DNA sequence: GCTCTAATGTACGGACTAGTACGTTAACTG
DNA sequence: CAGTTAACGTACTAGTCCGTACATTAGAGC
């Protein structure tokens, strides 16, 4: 049989994938400037030569890592299934799923933080990422429309605002856990806090959208 | 007169201060690993030799930058005067002040983001920062107690949670503006969005604390 | 099996970068 | 105004790090 064997010694796909995987860890851990090409090579079965063979430069490797990470995240977003729920529960569930999602993709969070330090210059160099629409915005918009129509939501807010509010909470809890922990002595990643904060983000966005008119 | 003149050529205080100032810009712009000691020196009236004379190493310089930045921020927090307001307005105003504060200290925000990428290892090395209490927590606690006593706040939340919620929103808007802008085409720093988001953070925290029991 | 090329390994270069050895001078003290 | 020292400048080093020239081989197609 001439089918590609799992044990074959030369396998472009596999080598490329391994480089991306190891590189993501290294970049997430040390930032762009702090990441070492030699270190990435040392953690692989292959050599530094291959990194340049497949990606050309440290920067293009970094961009490839970003593209892969964003692609995976988008895939998860696409599978969020909350539209069968009533608006209040739909938006609460979406917030909690976003929370779980941030909780589960810490390396991605770090890459985003790193990219912001560099003012997103690498994302802007990538045609793939620059044109990456986000289906979650459409989803939020439909939920908001539905909630406004039924009168459950009274606060005027657009989908981007709501997405931002949810993301801010979830992102901060993961991205800033270290300085927050050092300064306030609270580990936001610990199970007991994690569970409470998860409920909090749902309550927060629902309360906000239901609006202030409670003394009516 | 032997008073130190503004034009004197040798002035330890002034040199030290200038190094810290330039270093803060350089670290905030490029991250810890990306910052160049030579570049800091090139942007000053003095030389690299002085950086090592006063701070000993790149890392100790970085820690000194962090300490100074945190000290300034704490000073601002200390001057927040909202306790004469009723609980709802107090917490709303505090949120908006926090918003303004983040808006005005972008370099500090970046330093915090950078420090989190390094898992706060430098903060933990600093005795000054490790023991930096935060008066804002006491303030929030008093507001919450007051609001709970008057029945205006029904949601159970502690001061750290509320502080986290506010900080997350304000921090994210500044820290993630670049990737957010690149992906969603919205500049959260633009004046029109800035003003709306400022109202949003106040509304958000007030709505959350007032709680869900509006259909009573 | 032979050939051709994609895939891989080795060894090194050139530029950069944190840190320092050594020398000098301004300014305070008495 | 002489002596002392804190403050400062120059020139260099040792090591690091991205990138590459050159050599080699596995495997696909004929």
Short mmCIF file of C-alpha atoms (C1' of nucleotides) in Angstrom, two decimals:
data_model
loop_
_atom_site.label_atom_id
_atom_site.label_comp_id
_atom_site.label_asym_id
_atom_site.label_seq_id
_atom_site.Cartn_x
_atom_site.Cartn_y
_atom_site.Cartn_z
CA UNK A 1 0.00 0.00 0.00
CA UNK A 2 1.20 3.48 -0.72
CA UNK A 3 -1.10 5.19 1.71
CA UNK A 4 0.78 7.62 3.95
CA UNK A 5 1.73 5.70 7.04
CA UNK A 6 1.56 7.17 10.49
CA UNK A 7 5.19 6.29 11.02
CA UNK A 8 6.64 7.66 7.83
CA UNK A 9 9.68 9.74 8.45
CA UNK A 10 8.90 12.56 6.07
CA UNK A 11 5.50 14.10 6.35
CA UNK A 12 5.03 17.72 5.44
CA UNK A 13 1.58 18.02 7.01
CA UNK A 14 2.63 16.49 10.27
CA UNK A 15 5.80 18.55 10.56
CA UNK A 16 3.97 21.76 9.74
CA UNK A 17 1.31 20.98 12.32
CA UNK A 18 3.83 20.16 15.00
CA UNK A 19 5.72 23.39 14.39
CA UNK A 20 2.49 25.40 14.75
CA UNK A 21 1.54 23.60 17.91
CA UNK A 22 4.87 24.05 19.64
CA UNK A 23 5.19 27.62 18.38
CA UNK A 24 1.80 28.54 19.85
CA UNK A 25 2.93 27.40 23.27
CA UNK A 26 6.21 29.25 23.00
CA UNK A 27 4.68 32.51 21.77
CA UNK A 28 1.88 32.37 24.34
CA UNK A 29 4.35 31.79 27.13
CA UNK A 30 6.97 34.37 26.21
CA UNK A 31 5.41 36.94 23.92
CA UNK A 32 6.56 37.66 20.41
CA UNK A 33 9.97 39.13 21.19
CA UNK A 34 10.54 36.77 24.08
CA UNK A 35 9.82 33.65 22.05
CA UNK A 36 12.91 31.84 20.75
CA UNK A 37 12.99 30.13 17.42
CA UNK A 38 15.74 27.86 18.69
CA UNK A 39 13.60 26.93 21.67
CA UNK A 40 10.67 26.01 19.45
CA UNK A 41 13.01 23.81 17.41
CA UNK A 42 14.43 22.19 20.52
CA UNK A 43 10.94 21.12 21.61
CA UNK A 44 10.23 19.33 18.34
CA UNK A 45 11.27 16.16 16.61
CA UNK A 46 12.55 18.30 13.78
CA UNK A 47 14.98 21.19 13.46
CA UNK A 48 14.97 24.94 13.12
CA UNK A 49 15.70 24.55 9.47
CA UNK A 50 12.14 23.27 8.99
CA UNK A 51 10.60 26.33 10.58
CA UNK A 52 12.22 28.46 7.93
CA UNK A 53 11.47 25.93 5.24
CA UNK A 54 7.75 26.08 5.96
CA UNK A 55 7.22 29.56 7.34
CA UNK A 56 10.11 31.69 6.15
CA UNK A 57 10.54 33.89 9.21
CA UNK A 58 9.72 34.21 12.88
CA UNK A 59 7.09 36.82 12.11
CA UNK A 60 5.33 34.73 9.46
CA UNK A 61 5.35 31.80 11.85
CA UNK A 62 3.73 33.98 14.49
CA UNK A 63 1.08 35.15 12.05
CA UNK A 64 0.39 31.54 11.07
CA UNK A 65 -0.06 30.71 14.77
CA UNK A 66 -2.53 33.55 15.15
CA UNK A 67 -4.47 32.47 12.07
CA UNK A 68 -4.77 28.91 13.29
CA UNK A 69 -5.80 29.98 16.80
CA UNK A 70 -8.48 32.34 15.52
CA UNK A 71 -9.77 29.74 13.08
CA UNK A 72 -10.26 27.23 15.90
CA UNK A 73 -12.02 29.75 18.07
CA UNK A 74 -14.36 30.72 15.30
CA UNK A 75 -15.24 27.11 14.79
CA UNK A 76 -16.33 26.82 18.42
CA UNK A 77 -18.41 29.99 18.15
CA UNK A 78 -20.17 28.62 15.12
CA UNK A 79 -21.47 25.68 17.11
CA UNK A 80 -23.11 27.73 19.87
CA UNK A 81 -26.71 26.64 19.82
CA UNK A 82 -28.87 28.93 21.90
CA UNK A 83 -31.50 30.18 19.48
CA UNK A 84 -34.07 27.70 20.62
CA UNK A 85 -34.09 29.46 24.01
CA UNK A 86 -36.11 32.47 25.06
CA UNK A 87 -34.13 35.72 24.75
CA UNK A 88 -33.21 36.06 28.42
CA UNK A 89 -32.01 32.50 28.69
CA UNK A 90 -30.38 32.67 25.27
CA UNK A 91 -28.21 35.64 26.16
CA UNK A 92 -27.42 34.26 29.60
CA UNK A 93 -26.38 30.93 28.12
CA UNK A 94 -24.32 32.63 25.45
CA UNK A 95 -22.48 34.58 28.14
CA UNK A 96 -21.79 31.42 30.09
CA UNK A 97 -20.59 29.59 26.99
CA UNK A 98 -18.28 32.48 26.25
CA UNK A 99 -17.03 32.18 29.79
CA UNK A 100 -16.34 28.47 29.34
CA UNK A 101 -14.71 29.11 26.06
CA UNK A 102 -12.26 31.63 27.50
CA UNK A 103 -11.62 29.29 30.37
CA UNK A 104 -10.66 26.51 27.99
CA UNK A 105 -8.46 28.49 25.60
CA UNK A 106 -5.92 30.23 27.75
CA UNK A 107 -3.17 30.18 25.17
CA UNK A 108 -5.44 31.91 22.72
CA UNK A 109 -6.24 34.58 25.30
CA UNK A 110 -2.56 35.19 25.80
CA UNK A 111 -1.92 35.46 22.10
CA UNK A 112 -4.64 38.09 21.84
CA UNK A 113 -3.15 40.02 24.75
CA UNK A 114 0.28 39.86 23.14
CA UNK A 115 -1.12 40.97 19.83
CA UNK A 116 -2.71 43.98 21.49
CA UNK A 117 0.58 44.99 23.01
CA UNK A 118 1.85 45.16 19.45
CA UNK A 119 -1.22 47.14 18.43
CA UNK A 120 -2.53 44.28 16.29
CA UNK A 121 0.10 44.94 13.66
CA UNK A 122 0.42 41.26 12.81
CA UNK A 123 -3.30 40.69 12.51
CA UNK A 124 -3.47 43.57 10.09
CA UNK A 125 -0.74 41.94 8.01
CA UNK A 126 -2.86 38.82 7.63
CA UNK A 127 -5.50 38.89 4.90
CA UNK A 128 -7.14 35.88 6.49
CA UNK A 129 -7.68 37.58 9.84
CA UNK A 130 -8.44 41.06 8.58
CA UNK A 131 -11.50 39.68 6.82
CA UNK A 132 -12.63 37.35 9.56
CA UNK A 133 -16.27 38.07 10.18
CA UNK A 134 -17.79 36.82 13.38
CA UNK A 135 -21.04 34.90 13.29
CA UNK A 136 -21.53 35.48 17.00
CA UNK A 137 -22.48 39.08 16.27
CA UNK A 138 -25.37 38.01 14.07
CA UNK A 139 -26.50 35.63 16.76
CA UNK A 140 -26.47 38.32 19.43
CA UNK A 141 -28.31 40.67 17.15
CA UNK A 142 -31.13 38.20 16.62
CA UNK A 143 -31.41 37.56 20.35
CA UNK A 144 -31.52 41.28 21.07
CA UNK A 145 -34.18 41.86 18.41
CA UNK A 146 -36.25 39.05 19.81
CA UNK A 147 -35.92 40.30 23.38
CA UNK A 148 -36.75 43.85 22.43
CA UNK A 149 -39.80 42.70 20.48
CA UNK A 150 -41.11 40.73 23.43
CA UNK A 151 -40.47 43.64 25.78
CA UNK A 152 -38.08 41.72 27.99
CA UNK A 153 -35.13 43.85 26.96
CA UNK A 154 -35.53 47.57 27.33
CA UNK A 155 -31.96 48.82 27.24
CA UNK A 156 -30.85 49.96 23.83
CA UNK A 157 -27.58 48.26 23.04
CA UNK A 158 -26.17 46.93 19.83
CA UNK A 159 -24.66 43.50 19.32
CA UNK A 160 -21.07 44.71 19.36
CA UNK A 161 -21.59 46.44 22.72
CA UNK A 162 -23.09 43.34 24.28
CA UNK A 163 -20.39 41.14 22.85
CA UNK A 164 -17.80 43.53 24.20
CA UNK A 165 -19.33 43.51 27.67
CA UNK A 166 -19.35 39.73 27.83
CA UNK A 167 -15.88 39.36 26.33
CA UNK A 168 -14.41 41.95 28.67
CA UNK A 169 -15.55 40.05 31.73
CA UNK A 170 -14.44 36.64 30.47
CA UNK A 171 -11.19 37.86 28.99
CA UNK A 172 -10.17 39.81 32.07
CA UNK A 173 -10.77 36.93 34.42
CA UNK A 174 -8.32 34.79 32.49
CA UNK A 175 -5.85 37.32 31.15
CA UNK A 176 -5.45 39.36 34.32
CA UNK A 177 -5.66 36.56 36.84
CA UNK A 178 -2.00 36.87 37.77
CA UNK A 179 -1.76 40.56 38.63
CA UNK A 180 -5.24 40.46 40.13
CA UNK A 181 -4.26 37.52 42.27
CA UNK A 182 -1.02 39.15 43.34
CA UNK A 183 -2.70 42.42 44.31
CA UNK A 184 -6.00 41.27 45.78
CA UNK A 185 -5.11 37.81 46.96
CA UNK A 186 -7.92 36.19 45.03
CA UNK A 187 -7.37 33.45 42.49
CA UNK A 188 -10.07 34.00 39.90
CA UNK A 189 -9.20 30.67 38.33
CA UNK A 190 -9.90 28.66 41.47
CA UNK A 191 -12.98 26.42 41.15
CA UNK A 192 -15.13 28.18 43.75
CA UNK A 193 -14.57 31.62 42.27
CA UNK A 194 -14.77 30.31 38.76
CA UNK A 195 -18.30 28.97 39.33
CA UNK A 196 -19.53 32.16 40.96
CA UNK A 197 -18.03 34.39 38.29
CA UNK A 198 -19.65 32.24 35.62
CA UNK A 199 -23.09 32.91 37.09
CA UNK A 200 -22.14 36.54 37.51
CA UNK A 201 -21.45 37.19 33.85
CA UNK A 202 -24.85 35.82 32.87
CA UNK A 203 -26.65 37.84 35.54
CA UNK A 204 -24.70 40.92 34.60
CA UNK A 205 -25.66 41.00 30.96
CA UNK A 206 -29.27 39.99 31.63
CA UNK A 207 -29.68 42.67 34.30
CA UNK A 208 -28.19 45.24 32.00
CA UNK A 209 -30.49 44.42 29.12
CA UNK A 210 -33.61 44.25 31.27
CA UNK A 211 -32.84 47.80 32.24
CA UNK A 212 -33.45 50.08 35.18
CA UNK A 213 -37.24 50.40 35.19
CA UNK A 214 -37.89 48.12 38.13
CA UNK A 215 -39.66 50.50 40.45
CA UNK A 216 -42.61 50.79 38.08
CA UNK B 1 22.98 79.92 47.15
CA UNK B 2 23.74 76.27 47.14
CA UNK B 3 20.21 75.26 46.26
CA UNK B 4 20.13 72.76 43.41
CA UNK B 5 19.73 74.70 40.20
CA UNK B 6 17.48 73.53 37.43
CA UNK B 7 20.38 73.74 35.04
CA UNK B 8 22.92 71.82 37.04
CA UNK B 9 24.65 69.15 35.04
CA UNK B 10 24.70 66.43 37.64
CA UNK B 11 21.45 65.65 39.35
CA UNK B 12 20.82 62.15 40.57
CA UNK B 13 17.10 62.69 41.15
CA UNK B 14 16.49 64.15 37.76
CA UNK B 15 18.49 61.48 35.93
CA UNK B 16 16.78 58.69 37.81
CA UNK B 17 13.38 60.16 37.06
CA UNK B 18 14.15 60.58 33.38
CA UNK B 19 15.32 56.99 33.08
CA UNK B 20 12.09 55.74 34.67
CA UNK B 21 9.98 57.90 32.42
CA UNK B 22 11.66 56.85 29.19
CA UNK B 23 11.83 53.23 30.32
CA UNK B 24 8.09 53.17 31.00
CA UNK B 25 7.39 54.25 27.43
CA UNK B 26 9.82 51.70 26.00
CA UNK B 27 8.53 48.79 28.09
CA UNK B 28 4.90 49.68 27.44
CA UNK B 29 5.52 49.90 23.72
CA UNK B 30 7.58 46.76 23.25
CA UNK B 31 7.02 44.46 26.18
CA UNK B 32 9.70 43.30 28.56
CA UNK B 33 11.71 41.16 26.15
CA UNK B 34 11.12 43.53 23.24
CA UNK B 35 12.33 46.61 25.12
CA UNK B 36 15.92 47.58 24.43
CA UNK B 37 18.16 49.03 27.07
CA UNK B 38 20.18 50.75 24.36
CA UNK B 39 17.03 52.29 22.96
CA UNK B 40 16.06 53.68 26.35
CA UNK B 41 19.53 55.18 26.66
CA UNK B 42 19.35 56.66 23.16
CA UNK B 43 16.14 58.52 24.06
CA UNK B 44 17.73 60.21 27.07
CA UNK B 45 20.21 62.96 27.72
CA UNK B 46 22.34 60.42 29.56
CA UNK B 47 23.85 57.05 28.71
CA UNK B 48 23.22 53.37 29.24
CA UNK B 49 25.87 53.36 31.90
CA UNK B 50 23.53 55.37 34.12
CA UNK B 51 20.74 52.84 33.83
CA UNK B 52 23.02 50.22 35.32
CA UNK B 53 24.43 52.71 37.80
CA UNK B 54 20.98 53.41 39.23
CA UNK B 55 19.04 50.22 38.60
CA UNK B 56 21.56 47.42 38.20
CA UNK B 57 19.80 45.38 35.55
CA UNK B 58 17.08 45.48 32.93
CA UNK B 59 14.78 43.47 35.16
CA UNK B 60 15.25 45.72 38.18
CA UNK B 61 14.60 48.73 35.99
CA UNK B 62 11.39 47.10 34.80
CA UNK B 63 10.31 46.39 38.35
CA UNK B 64 11.05 49.99 39.31
CA UNK B 65 8.87 51.14 36.41
CA UNK B 66 6.04 48.91 37.63
CA UNK B 67 6.36 50.20 41.18
CA UNK B 68 6.23 53.81 40.08
CA UNK B 69 3.26 53.20 37.79
CA UNK B 70 1.27 51.39 40.48
CA UNK B 71 2.11 54.05 43.03
CA UNK B 72 0.71 56.79 40.79
CA UNK B 73 -2.43 54.82 40.13
CA UNK B 74 -3.01 54.19 43.78
CA UNK B 75 -2.68 57.88 44.44
CA UNK B 76 -5.49 58.60 41.99
CA UNK B 77 -7.70 55.96 43.58
CA UNK B 78 -7.15 57.47 46.96
CA UNK B 79 -8.66 60.76 45.83
CA UNK B 80 -11.93 59.28 44.56
CA UNK B 81 -14.58 61.12 46.51
CA UNK B 82 -17.96 59.48 46.11
CA UNK B 83 -19.02 58.67 49.65
CA UNK B 84 -21.20 61.72 49.96
CA UNK B 85 -23.43 60.20 47.24
CA UNK B 86 -26.30 57.76 47.67
CA UNK B 87 -25.20 54.14 47.04
CA UNK B 88 -26.54 53.86 43.50
CA UNK B 89 -24.95 57.10 42.39
CA UNK B 90 -21.80 56.37 44.35
CA UNK B 91 -21.17 53.06 42.62
CA UNK B 92 -22.11 54.46 39.22
CA UNK B 93 -19.75 57.39 39.68
CA UNK B 94 -16.98 55.13 40.88
CA UNK B 95 -17.39 53.01 37.75
CA UNK B 96 -17.23 56.07 35.54
CA UNK B 97 -14.18 57.39 37.36
CA UNK B 98 -12.51 54.03 36.89
CA UNK B 99 -13.38 54.29 33.23
CA UNK B 100 -11.78 57.73 32.99
CA UNK B 101 -8.79 56.53 34.89
CA UNK B 102 -8.14 53.66 32.50
CA UNK B 103 -8.71 55.98 29.58
CA UNK B 104 -6.03 58.33 30.87
CA UNK B 105 -3.37 55.78 31.79
CA UNK B 106 -2.85 53.67 28.71
CA UNK B 107 0.78 52.97 29.36
CA UNK B 108 -0.08 51.61 32.76
CA UNK B 109 -2.70 49.34 31.22
CA UNK B 110 -0.13 47.99 28.81
CA UNK B 111 2.35 47.35 31.60
CA UNK B 112 -0.27 45.36 33.47
CA UNK B 113 -1.07 43.34 30.35
CA UNK B 114 2.62 42.67 29.82
CA UNK B 115 3.05 41.67 33.42
CA UNK B 116 0.21 39.18 33.10
CA UNK B 117 1.85 37.57 30.10
CA UNK B 118 4.77 36.92 32.40
CA UNK B 119 2.42 35.59 35.05
CA UNK B 120 3.12 38.53 37.37
CA UNK B 121 6.54 37.16 38.17
CA UNK B 122 8.07 40.62 38.48
CA UNK B 123 5.32 41.96 40.70
CA UNK B 124 5.89 39.04 43.01
CA UNK B 125 9.57 39.91 43.16
CA UNK B 126 8.74 43.38 44.44
CA UNK B 127 8.08 43.71 48.14
CA UNK B 128 6.53 47.09 47.52
CA UNK B 129 3.90 45.75 45.13
CA UNK B 130 3.23 42.44 46.82
CA UNK B 131 2.00 44.31 49.88
CA UNK B 132 0.08 46.99 48.05
CA UNK B 133 -3.34 47.09 49.59
CA UNK B 134 -6.03 48.86 47.68
CA UNK B 135 -8.20 51.41 49.40
CA UNK B 136 -10.73 51.22 46.61
CA UNK B 137 -11.88 47.85 47.97
CA UNK B 138 -12.78 49.38 51.31
CA UNK B 139 -14.65 52.11 49.53
CA UNK B 140 -16.67 49.65 47.46
CA UNK B 141 -17.41 47.60 50.52
CA UNK B 142 -18.87 50.59 52.35
CA UNK B 143 -21.00 51.51 49.34
CA UNK B 144 -22.28 47.95 49.06
CA UNK B 145 -23.11 47.79 52.76
CA UNK B 146 -24.94 51.04 52.56
CA UNK B 147 -26.89 49.98 49.47
CA UNK B 148 -27.79 46.63 50.93
CA UNK B 149 -28.95 48.28 54.17
CA UNK B 150 -31.21 50.66 52.28
CA UNK B 151 -32.59 47.83 50.17
CA UNK B 152 -31.46 49.34 46.88
CA UNK B 153 -28.96 46.56 46.26
CA UNK B 154 -30.30 43.06 46.44
CA UNK B 155 -27.61 41.07 44.62
CA UNK B 156 -25.10 39.50 46.93
CA UNK B 157 -21.65 40.43 45.69
CA UNK B 158 -18.48 41.21 47.49
CA UNK B 159 -16.24 44.20 46.90
CA UNK B 160 -13.62 42.25 44.96
CA UNK B 161 -16.23 40.91 42.55
CA UNK B 162 -17.64 44.35 41.89
CA UNK B 163 -14.21 45.82 41.45
CA UNK B 164 -13.36 43.01 39.06
CA UNK B 165 -16.49 43.60 37.00
CA UNK B 166 -15.78 47.30 36.63
CA UNK B 167 -12.09 46.82 35.96
CA UNK B 168 -12.73 44.13 33.38
CA UNK B 169 -14.92 46.42 31.32
CA UNK B 170 -12.61 49.43 31.55
CA UNK B 171 -9.43 47.45 31.06
CA UNK B 172 -10.70 45.52 28.07
CA UNK B 173 -11.85 48.61 26.25
CA UNK B 174 -8.36 50.06 26.36
CA UNK B 175 -6.17 46.96 26.30
CA UNK B 176 -8.01 45.10 23.56
CA UNK B 177 -8.96 48.03 21.39
CA UNK B 178 -6.57 47.00 18.63
CA UNK B 179 -7.63 43.42 18.02
CA UNK B 180 -11.25 44.36 18.68
CA UNK B 181 -10.99 47.16 16.15
CA UNK B 182 -9.31 44.94 13.60
CA UNK B 183 -11.89 42.16 13.92
CA UNK B 184 -15.13 44.08 14.43
CA UNK B 185 -14.33 47.35 12.73
CA UNK B 186 -15.20 49.40 15.78
CA UNK B 187 -12.77 51.80 17.41
CA UNK B 188 -13.67 51.66 21.10
CA UNK B 189 -11.38 54.63 21.72
CA UNK B 190 -13.24 56.93 19.33
CA UNK B 191 -15.07 59.76 21.15
CA UNK B 192 -18.62 58.68 20.28
CA UNK B 193 -18.08 55.10 21.43
CA UNK B 194 -16.05 56.21 24.39
CA UNK B 195 -18.92 58.30 25.76
CA UNK B 196 -21.50 55.57 25.29
CA UNK B 197 -19.31 52.90 26.84
CA UNK B 198 -18.70 55.18 29.80
CA UNK B 199 -22.43 55.34 30.51
CA UNK B 200 -22.66 51.63 29.87
CA UNK B 201 -20.24 50.61 32.59
CA UNK B 202 -22.16 52.62 35.20
CA UNK B 203 -25.49 51.20 34.08
CA UNK B 204 -24.08 47.71 33.99
CA UNK B 205 -22.89 47.61 37.56
CA UNK B 206 -25.95 49.40 38.93
CA UNK B 207 -28.31 47.06 37.09
CA UNK B 208 -26.42 44.07 38.35
CA UNK B 209 -26.51 45.18 41.97
CA UNK B 210 -30.17 46.15 41.87
CA UNK B 211 -30.81 42.57 40.87
CA UNK B 212 -33.42 40.63 38.95
CA UNK B 213 -36.54 41.16 41.09
CA UNK B 214 -38.23 43.73 38.90
CA UNK B 215 -41.43 41.91 38.18
CA UNK B 216 -42.49 42.16 41.80
"C1'" DG C 1 15.41 -0.02 -9.80
"C1'" DC C 2 16.27 4.84 -11.43
"C1'" DT C 3 15.48 9.51 -11.26
"C1'" DC C 4 13.94 13.61 -9.54
"C1'" DT C 5 12.44 16.51 -6.06
"C1'" DA C 6 10.32 17.56 -1.68
"C1'" DA C 7 11.78 17.21 2.78
"C1'" DT C 8 15.31 17.21 6.17
"C1'" DG C 9 19.92 17.72 8.85
"C1'" DT C 10 24.41 20.26 10.04
"C1'" DA C 11 27.12 23.84 10.80
"C1'" DC C 12 27.86 28.44 10.76
"C1'" DG C 13 27.61 33.76 10.19
"C1'" DG C 14 26.47 38.33 11.19
"C1'" DA C 15 23.96 41.36 13.80
"C1'" DC C 16 22.26 42.50 18.01
"C1'" DT C 17 22.11 43.15 23.14
"C1'" DA C 18 22.71 43.03 28.16
"C1'" DG C 19 26.14 44.15 30.98
"C1'" DT C 20 31.02 45.95 32.43
"C1'" DA C 21 36.01 47.72 32.92
"C1'" DC C 22 38.09 51.75 33.09
"C1'" DG C 23 38.64 56.52 32.99
"C1'" DT C 24 36.89 61.34 33.90
"C1'" DT C 25 34.71 65.35 36.08
"C1'" DA C 26 31.31 68.07 38.60
"C1'" DA C 27 30.12 69.57 42.93
"C1'" DC C 28 30.07 69.29 47.86
"C1'" DT C 29 32.88 69.70 52.30
"C1'" DG C 30 35.96 71.66 55.28
"C1'" DC D 1 41.00 75.98 47.25
"C1'" DA D 2 42.25 71.11 48.01
"C1'" DG D 3 40.42 66.59 48.68
"C1'" DT D 4 36.84 63.38 48.16
"C1'" DT D 5 33.26 61.08 46.09
"C1'" DA D 6 29.01 60.74 43.69
"C1'" DA D 7 27.79 61.11 39.02
"C1'" DC D 8 28.81 60.42 34.43
"C1'" DG D 9 31.09 58.92 29.57
"C1'" DT D 10 33.52 55.65 26.33
"C1'" DA D 11 34.64 51.59 24.54
"C1'" DC D 12 34.35 47.02 24.80
"C1'" DT D 13 32.98 41.89 25.65
"C1'" DA D 14 30.67 37.71 25.97
"C1'" DG D 15 26.85 35.60 24.73
"C1'" DT D 16 22.51 35.22 22.24
"C1'" DC D 17 19.53 34.74 18.35
"C1'" DC D 18 17.55 34.98 13.69
"C1'" DG D 19 18.50 33.33 9.53
"C1'" DT D 20 21.11 30.61 5.77
"C1'" DA D 21 24.60 27.97 2.85
"C1'" DC D 22 25.42 23.54 1.90
"C1'" DA D 23 24.91 18.69 2.14
"C1'" DT D 24 21.82 14.63 2.34
"C1'" DT D 25 17.99 11.38 1.97
"C1'" DA D 26 13.30 9.52 1.75
"C1'" DG D 27 9.83 8.52 -1.23
"C1'" DA D 28 6.87 9.17 -5.43
"C1'" DG D 29 6.50 8.29 -10.41
"C1'" DC D 30 7.99 5.82 -14.41
#
